[in-house]
Amino acid sequence: MKLARLLAASAAVLTFAQPADAALTAVPSGVEAAQGALRIRVTALTDSILRVRVARESSFGEDASWAVPAAVRRQSVPVSPTADGFRTKAVIVHLDPDKLRLSVSDLSGRIIVADGAEPISVDGKAFMLRKVLPFDQHIFGMGDKTALLDRRGYTFTDWNTDFFGFTPASDPIYKSIPFYIGTSNDGASYGLFLDNSWRATFDFGHRDSNAIEISAPDGPIDYYLIAGPSVADVTRRYTDLTGKAPLAPQWALGYQQSRWGYSSDAEVRAIGQHLRSDRVPADVVWMDIDYQDRNRPFTVNTKVFPDMKKLNADMAADGFHLVAITDLHVAYLPNQGYAPYDTGMAGNHFVHKADGSVYVAPVWPGASVFPDFTRASTRAWWGNLYKDFIVDGFSGFWNDMNEPAVFETPDGSKTMPVTNIHRIESDDFATRDATHSEIHNVFGMQNTRGTFEGMARLRPNVRPFVMTRASYAGGQRYAATWTGDNSSTWDHLRLCVEQMINLGLSGFSYNGCDVGGFVGGASPELLTRWYELAAFSPVFRNHAANDAPHAEPWVDGPEHLAIRRKFIEERYRLLPYFYGLAEHNSRTGDPIMRPTFYDYPDALKLGCDQALAFTVGRNLLVAAPPRPESPQPFKICLPAGGWYDYWTGAPVAEHEFKQQPKLDFVPVFVRAGTILPKQALVQSTMRTPSGPLQVEVYPGDDCRGELYFDDGIHVNGPSLRQAITCTTTPKGLALHFGRREGSWRPWWKEIAVTVRGAKPVQITIGDQPGAADLVIAQ
């Protein structure tokens, strides 16, 4: 195929010489082709992000999205036409107009992603896309789907589902994030995000070992291809598309205590007092539905919680934040003075049945109605319901049951009928009605959007904190998440780590799972192991069901308490590092908790069972035993480059070695070249650390670190950023503090520097307001 001629440069329209029934047509920043009733358009949003739209009847339909903001969808870059497509500064697009087969290569000609032999199949409104699955390709992402870290060989369905006590083989569960990353053993990677909220299915070589098959019963054929070359590049660009998680309040990185069953003012206070008396650092106590009047959202049972404002104030005085659950179902209570129902009905804010009547179904309060969150006005009404709770002093809110979960469904679906009607009045969508089939997977996401935006309105300049169980791609803009009602088993401990890693790759960096398991009750050994690993996870929350044994740190006696406290304390010492990672995530999309291969692609080829290995940022590597219930030694594989033992500071001589499991020990390693900020132990982030800021230097190549601090609470408040680098000189180690950026005034008066290695020395240096070069002898 050869380029014929440039028809109109101003409109960027090109014609390609083809047979009469097969032609390529250039469009702004891309190319189109048609075959029968199908038309495909490929455009470049950036040099590395392509949008692919397929029209079933020649019309592409509505250009709108819950996940990708309009300004992002309208991005474009200049492209250079080629004989069979176009090229950007990063990729070459090849489109066969005979078969509508698409492939994308890098500038050297290496194929990044390619369509299969039958790339697009359409049956009425249903469709299937087929991509080639190379023999050495691994698949990651898809949110908190179960199975293994590598999705290859599995089929997954996106349909948000309340799945109490799900197993490692259960699907679907709570979230739908139709995004995956394909990466080969040499690290070459791409991402694909299908922006379709209907019940989509992804088959990663399960039916056909050489193919990825993506299908849905309806909705747009609208997807994005994201070129790497690395997993990290793909992850960052995916969050360029769907949004970055805003920086959370610092207290959200502390230890958090929860249980379905803290059922009185006295019990909540007792939990806080017990944490303080046992010297267990903690920042948050969560309040499940027990505080409500007959399980009715936005109410308080004043018989057992007589003064919620005083409870919040007293807990805050002791260094605790309270987070309250606010499920989205509103009790169906006509003419009973229940304001959420009355105001919701007055504003027509509830979902309707197909016959036009308001949909009513049982959940925790009994008969309930459900806000129609696809309306901007409904989200504003919902957000304003938080006014009294904000006045009472709650620091955050927990949106649970938002798949949405429904009890006693006649078809066993555990959710509302797909024929229910939502009204879309939001963003750049055309105002219209939509069935629940289309809205189901975005329902929880729009619920959290209403909560987040309401908090931002009611408490301006204070960072909202929202936790959600259900969500969709882009939901990280509004909420943190957890993996739902997991179980107290060793399999679920392993699954927890794999789910959190894939959530981070899918945009949700603030994620966690219920420490110890929600269902069943953990053995002392399992609970201790869970605490040890969760201390290095983004959201560190212990939570259990009301009929499960208690799982607080002290429940199994002083020996286990001491181990659990040790790891919680280490989390608090590392808070300057964790907080810096959180701020970095808000700018780049890099997860806090990562698979080892994120920064070290060669780790994909290491000969170890790395089931419970992950990194915190790029500098800390946690290598827990892959079968923690077993006393057998296990092999640790460290990526190339130097490493240090985090606990001793000693260099690690070998990259592969055996480790004997010990109940009170998790192997943790620090990358050579790391400059790690730490602080003195505090019992709460509401307390100021004493003494100097601690800076630990692990000499090696690319030796660098960064300090980032602010007040941990406010949006766009003053901050401090300072780069630190080190180099080896004939006189010793030279440590350079770059000039400070920002006006935030630090709590420390001096910085204590510790140099790790064979002959570590420790010195204390004066606080440096500007640039300073230091030479430290070893």
PDB file of N, CA and C in Angstrom, residues 351-387:
ATOM      1  N   VAL A 351     -33.037   5.139  42.248  1.00  0.00           N
ATOM      2  CA  VAL A 351     -33.124   4.300  41.058  1.00  0.00           C
ATOM      3  C   VAL A 351     -34.566   3.799  40.883  1.00  0.00           C
ATOM      4  N   HIS A 352     -34.983   3.686  39.635  1.00  0.00           N
ATOM      5  CA  HIS A 352     -36.346   3.254  39.312  1.00  0.00           C
ATOM      6  C   HIS A 352     -36.348   1.867  38.672  1.00  0.00           C
ATOM      7  N   LYS A 353     -37.450   1.210  38.788  1.00  0.00           N
ATOM      8  CA  LYS A 353     -37.685  -0.043  38.078  1.00  0.00           C
ATOM      9  C   LYS A 353     -38.063   0.263  36.625  1.00  0.00           C
ATOM     10  N   ALA A 354     -38.123  -0.799  35.837  1.00  0.00           N
ATOM     11  CA  ALA A 354     -38.456  -0.616  34.430  1.00  0.00           C
ATOM     12  C   ALA A 354     -39.841  -0.027  34.239  1.00  0.00           C
ATOM     13  N   ASP A 355     -40.749  -0.267  35.202  1.00  0.00           N
ATOM     14  CA  ASP A 355     -42.117   0.267  35.075  1.00  0.00           C
ATOM     15  C   ASP A 355     -42.243   1.710  35.552  1.00  0.00           C
ATOM     16  N   GLY A 356     -41.126   2.319  35.985  1.00  0.00           N
ATOM     17  CA  GLY A 356     -41.133   3.712  36.400  1.00  0.00           C
ATOM     18  C   GLY A 356     -41.272   3.938  37.891  1.00  0.00           C
ATOM     19  N   SER A 357     -41.596   2.911  38.667  1.00  0.00           N
ATOM     20  CA  SER A 357     -41.707   3.057  40.117  1.00  0.00           C
ATOM     21  C   SER A 357     -40.325   2.998  40.757  1.00  0.00           C
ATOM     22  N   VAL A 358     -40.203   3.536  41.975  1.00  0.00           N
ATOM     23  CA  VAL A 358     -38.929   3.506  42.689  1.00  0.00           C
ATOM     24  C   VAL A 358     -38.612   2.068  43.091  1.00  0.00           C
ATOM     25  N   TYR A 359     -37.380   1.666  42.872  1.00  0.00           N
ATOM     26  CA  TYR A 359     -36.947   0.300  43.198  1.00  0.00           C
ATOM     27  C   TYR A 359     -36.708   0.191  44.707  1.00  0.00           C
ATOM     28  N   VAL A 360     -37.329  -0.808  45.332  1.00  0.00           N
ATOM     29  CA  VAL A 360     -37.206  -1.054  46.768  1.00  0.00           C
ATOM     30  C   VAL A 360     -36.773  -2.504  46.963  1.00  0.00           C
ATOM     31  N   ALA A 361     -35.738  -2.711  47.798  1.00  0.00           N
ATOM     32  CA  ALA A 361     -35.241  -4.070  48.027  1.00  0.00           C
ATOM     33  C   ALA A 361     -34.585  -4.130  49.405  1.00  0.00           C
ATOM     34  N   PRO A 362     -34.476  -5.335  49.996  1.00  0.00           N
ATOM     35  CA  PRO A 362     -33.938  -5.450  51.354  1.00  0.00           C
ATOM     36  C   PRO A 362     -32.412  -5.430  51.405  1.00  0.00           C
ATOM     37  N   VAL A 363     -31.879  -4.645  52.356  1.00  0.00           N
ATOM     38  CA  VAL A 363     -30.465  -4.697  52.709  1.00  0.00           C
ATOM     39  C   VAL A 363     -30.427  -4.583  54.237  1.00  0.00           C
ATOM     40  N   TRP A 364     -29.383  -4.045  54.835  1.00  0.00           N
ATOM     41  CA  TRP A 364     -29.255  -4.053  56.298  1.00  0.00           C
ATOM     42  C   TRP A 364     -30.413  -3.366  57.025  1.00  0.00           C
ATOM     43  N   PRO A 365     -30.953  -2.239  56.550  1.00  0.00           N
ATOM     44  CA  PRO A 365     -32.068  -1.622  57.296  1.00  0.00           C
ATOM     45  C   PRO A 365     -33.415  -2.284  57.035  1.00  0.00           C
ATOM     46  N   GLY A 366     -33.438  -3.318  56.201  1.00  0.00           N
ATOM     47  CA  GLY A 366     -34.702  -3.841  55.690  1.00  0.00           C
ATOM     48  C   GLY A 366     -34.976  -3.223  54.337  1.00  0.00           C
ATOM     49  N   ALA A 367     -36.231  -2.934  54.038  1.00  0.00           N
ATOM     50  CA  ALA A 367     -36.586  -2.335  52.751  1.00  0.00           C
ATOM     51  C   ALA A 367     -35.787  -1.046  52.535  1.00  0.00           C
ATOM     52  N   SER A 368     -35.164  -0.951  51.346  1.00  0.00           N
ATOM     53  CA  SER A 368     -34.258   0.165  51.073  1.00  0.00           C
ATOM     54  C   SER A 368     -34.427   0.654  49.644  1.00  0.00           C
ATOM     55  N   VAL A 369     -34.019   1.910  49.448  1.00  0.00           N
ATOM     56  CA  VAL A 369     -33.959   2.495  48.110  1.00  0.00           C
ATOM     57  C   VAL A 369     -32.513   2.879  47.827  1.00  0.00           C
ATOM     58  N   PHE A 370     -32.202   3.142  46.549  1.00  0.00           N
ATOM     59  CA  PHE A 370     -30.808   3.255  46.137  1.00  0.00           C
ATOM     60  C   PHE A 370     -30.592   4.532  45.334  1.00  0.00           C
ATOM     61  N   PRO A 371     -29.676   5.392  45.782  1.00  0.00           N
ATOM     62  CA  PRO A 371     -29.442   6.643  45.054  1.00  0.00           C
ATOM     63  C   PRO A 371     -28.974   6.389  43.628  1.00  0.00           C
ATOM     64  N   ASP A 372     -29.379   7.274  42.742  1.00  0.00           N
ATOM     65  CA  ASP A 372     -29.059   7.171  41.319  1.00  0.00           C
ATOM     66  C   ASP A 372     -27.816   8.021  41.043  1.00  0.00           C
ATOM     67  N   PHE A 373     -26.639   7.449  41.319  1.00  0.00           N
ATOM     68  CA  PHE A 373     -25.400   8.217  41.337  1.00  0.00           C
ATOM     69  C   PHE A 373     -24.927   8.667  39.953  1.00  0.00           C
ATOM     70  N   THR A 374     -25.602   8.245  38.891  1.00  0.00           N
ATOM     71  CA  THR A 374     -25.219   8.722  37.564  1.00  0.00           C
ATOM     72  C   THR A 374     -25.741  10.124  37.286  1.00  0.00           C
ATOM     73  N   ARG A 375     -26.467  10.690  38.218  1.00  0.00           N
ATOM     74  CA  ARG A 375     -26.908  12.087  38.123  1.00  0.00           C
ATOM     75  C   ARG A 375     -25.997  12.958  38.982  1.00  0.00           C
ATOM     76  N   ALA A 376     -25.470  14.033  38.412  1.00  0.00           N
ATOM     77  CA  ALA A 376     -24.615  14.944  39.181  1.00  0.00           C
ATOM     78  C   ALA A 376     -25.378  15.523  40.360  1.00  0.00           C
ATOM     79  N   SER A 377     -26.653  15.817  40.178  1.00  0.00           N
ATOM     80  CA  SER A 377     -27.439  16.388  41.273  1.00  0.00           C
ATOM     81  C   SER A 377     -27.620  15.384  42.413  1.00  0.00           C
ATOM     82  N   THR A 378     -27.737  14.105  42.066  1.00  0.00           N
ATOM     83  CA  THR A 378     -27.852  13.077  43.112  1.00  0.00           C
ATOM     84  C   THR A 378     -26.555  12.952  43.891  1.00  0.00           C
ATOM     85  N   ARG A 379     -25.428  12.997  43.209  1.00  0.00           N
ATOM     86  CA  ARG A 379     -24.147  12.939  43.917  1.00  0.00           C
ATOM     87  C   ARG A 379     -23.986  14.141  44.842  1.00  0.00           C
ATOM     88  N   ALA A 380     -24.430  15.315  44.402  1.00  0.00           N
ATOM     89  CA  ALA A 380     -24.354  16.503  45.264  1.00  0.00           C
ATOM     90  C   ALA A 380     -25.261  16.348  46.477  1.00  0.00           C
ATOM     91  N   TRP A 381     -26.479  15.846  46.266  1.00  0.00           N
ATOM     92  CA  TRP A 381     -27.397  15.591  47.398  1.00  0.00           C
ATOM     93  C   TRP A 381     -26.774  14.596  48.364  1.00  0.00           C
ATOM     94  N   TRP A 382     -26.209  13.513  47.821  1.00  0.00           N
ATOM     95  CA  TRP A 382     -25.582  12.485  48.672  1.00  0.00           C
ATOM     96  C   TRP A 382     -24.432  13.092  49.477  1.00  0.00           C
ATOM     97  N   GLY A 383     -23.571  13.836  48.827  1.00  0.00           N
ATOM     98  CA  GLY A 383     -22.434  14.423  49.528  1.00  0.00           C
ATOM     99  C   GLY A 383     -22.856  15.333  50.658  1.00  0.00           C
ATOM    100  N   ASN A 384     -23.966  16.046  50.489  1.00  0.00           N
ATOM    101  CA  ASN A 384     -24.438  16.949  51.544  1.00  0.00           C
ATOM    102  C   ASN A 384     -25.002  16.207  52.751  1.00  0.00           C
ATOM    103  N   LEU A 385     -25.344  14.924  52.584  1.00  0.00           N
ATOM    104  CA  LEU A 385     -25.816  14.142  53.725  1.00  0.00           C
ATOM    105  C   LEU A 385     -24.738  13.976  54.793  1.00  0.00           C
ATOM    106  N   TYR A 386     -23.484  14.219  54.441  1.00  0.00           N
ATOM    107  CA  TYR A 386     -22.374  14.052  55.385  1.00  0.00           C
ATOM    108  C   TYR A 386     -22.188  15.264  56.296  1.00  0.00           C
ATOM    109  N   LYS A 387     -22.989  16.276  56.119  1.00  0.00           N
ATOM    110  CA  LYS A 387     -22.761  17.526  56.853  1.00  0.00           C
ATOM    111  C   LYS A 387     -22.690  17.317  58.357  1.00  0.00           C
TER     112      LYS A 387
END
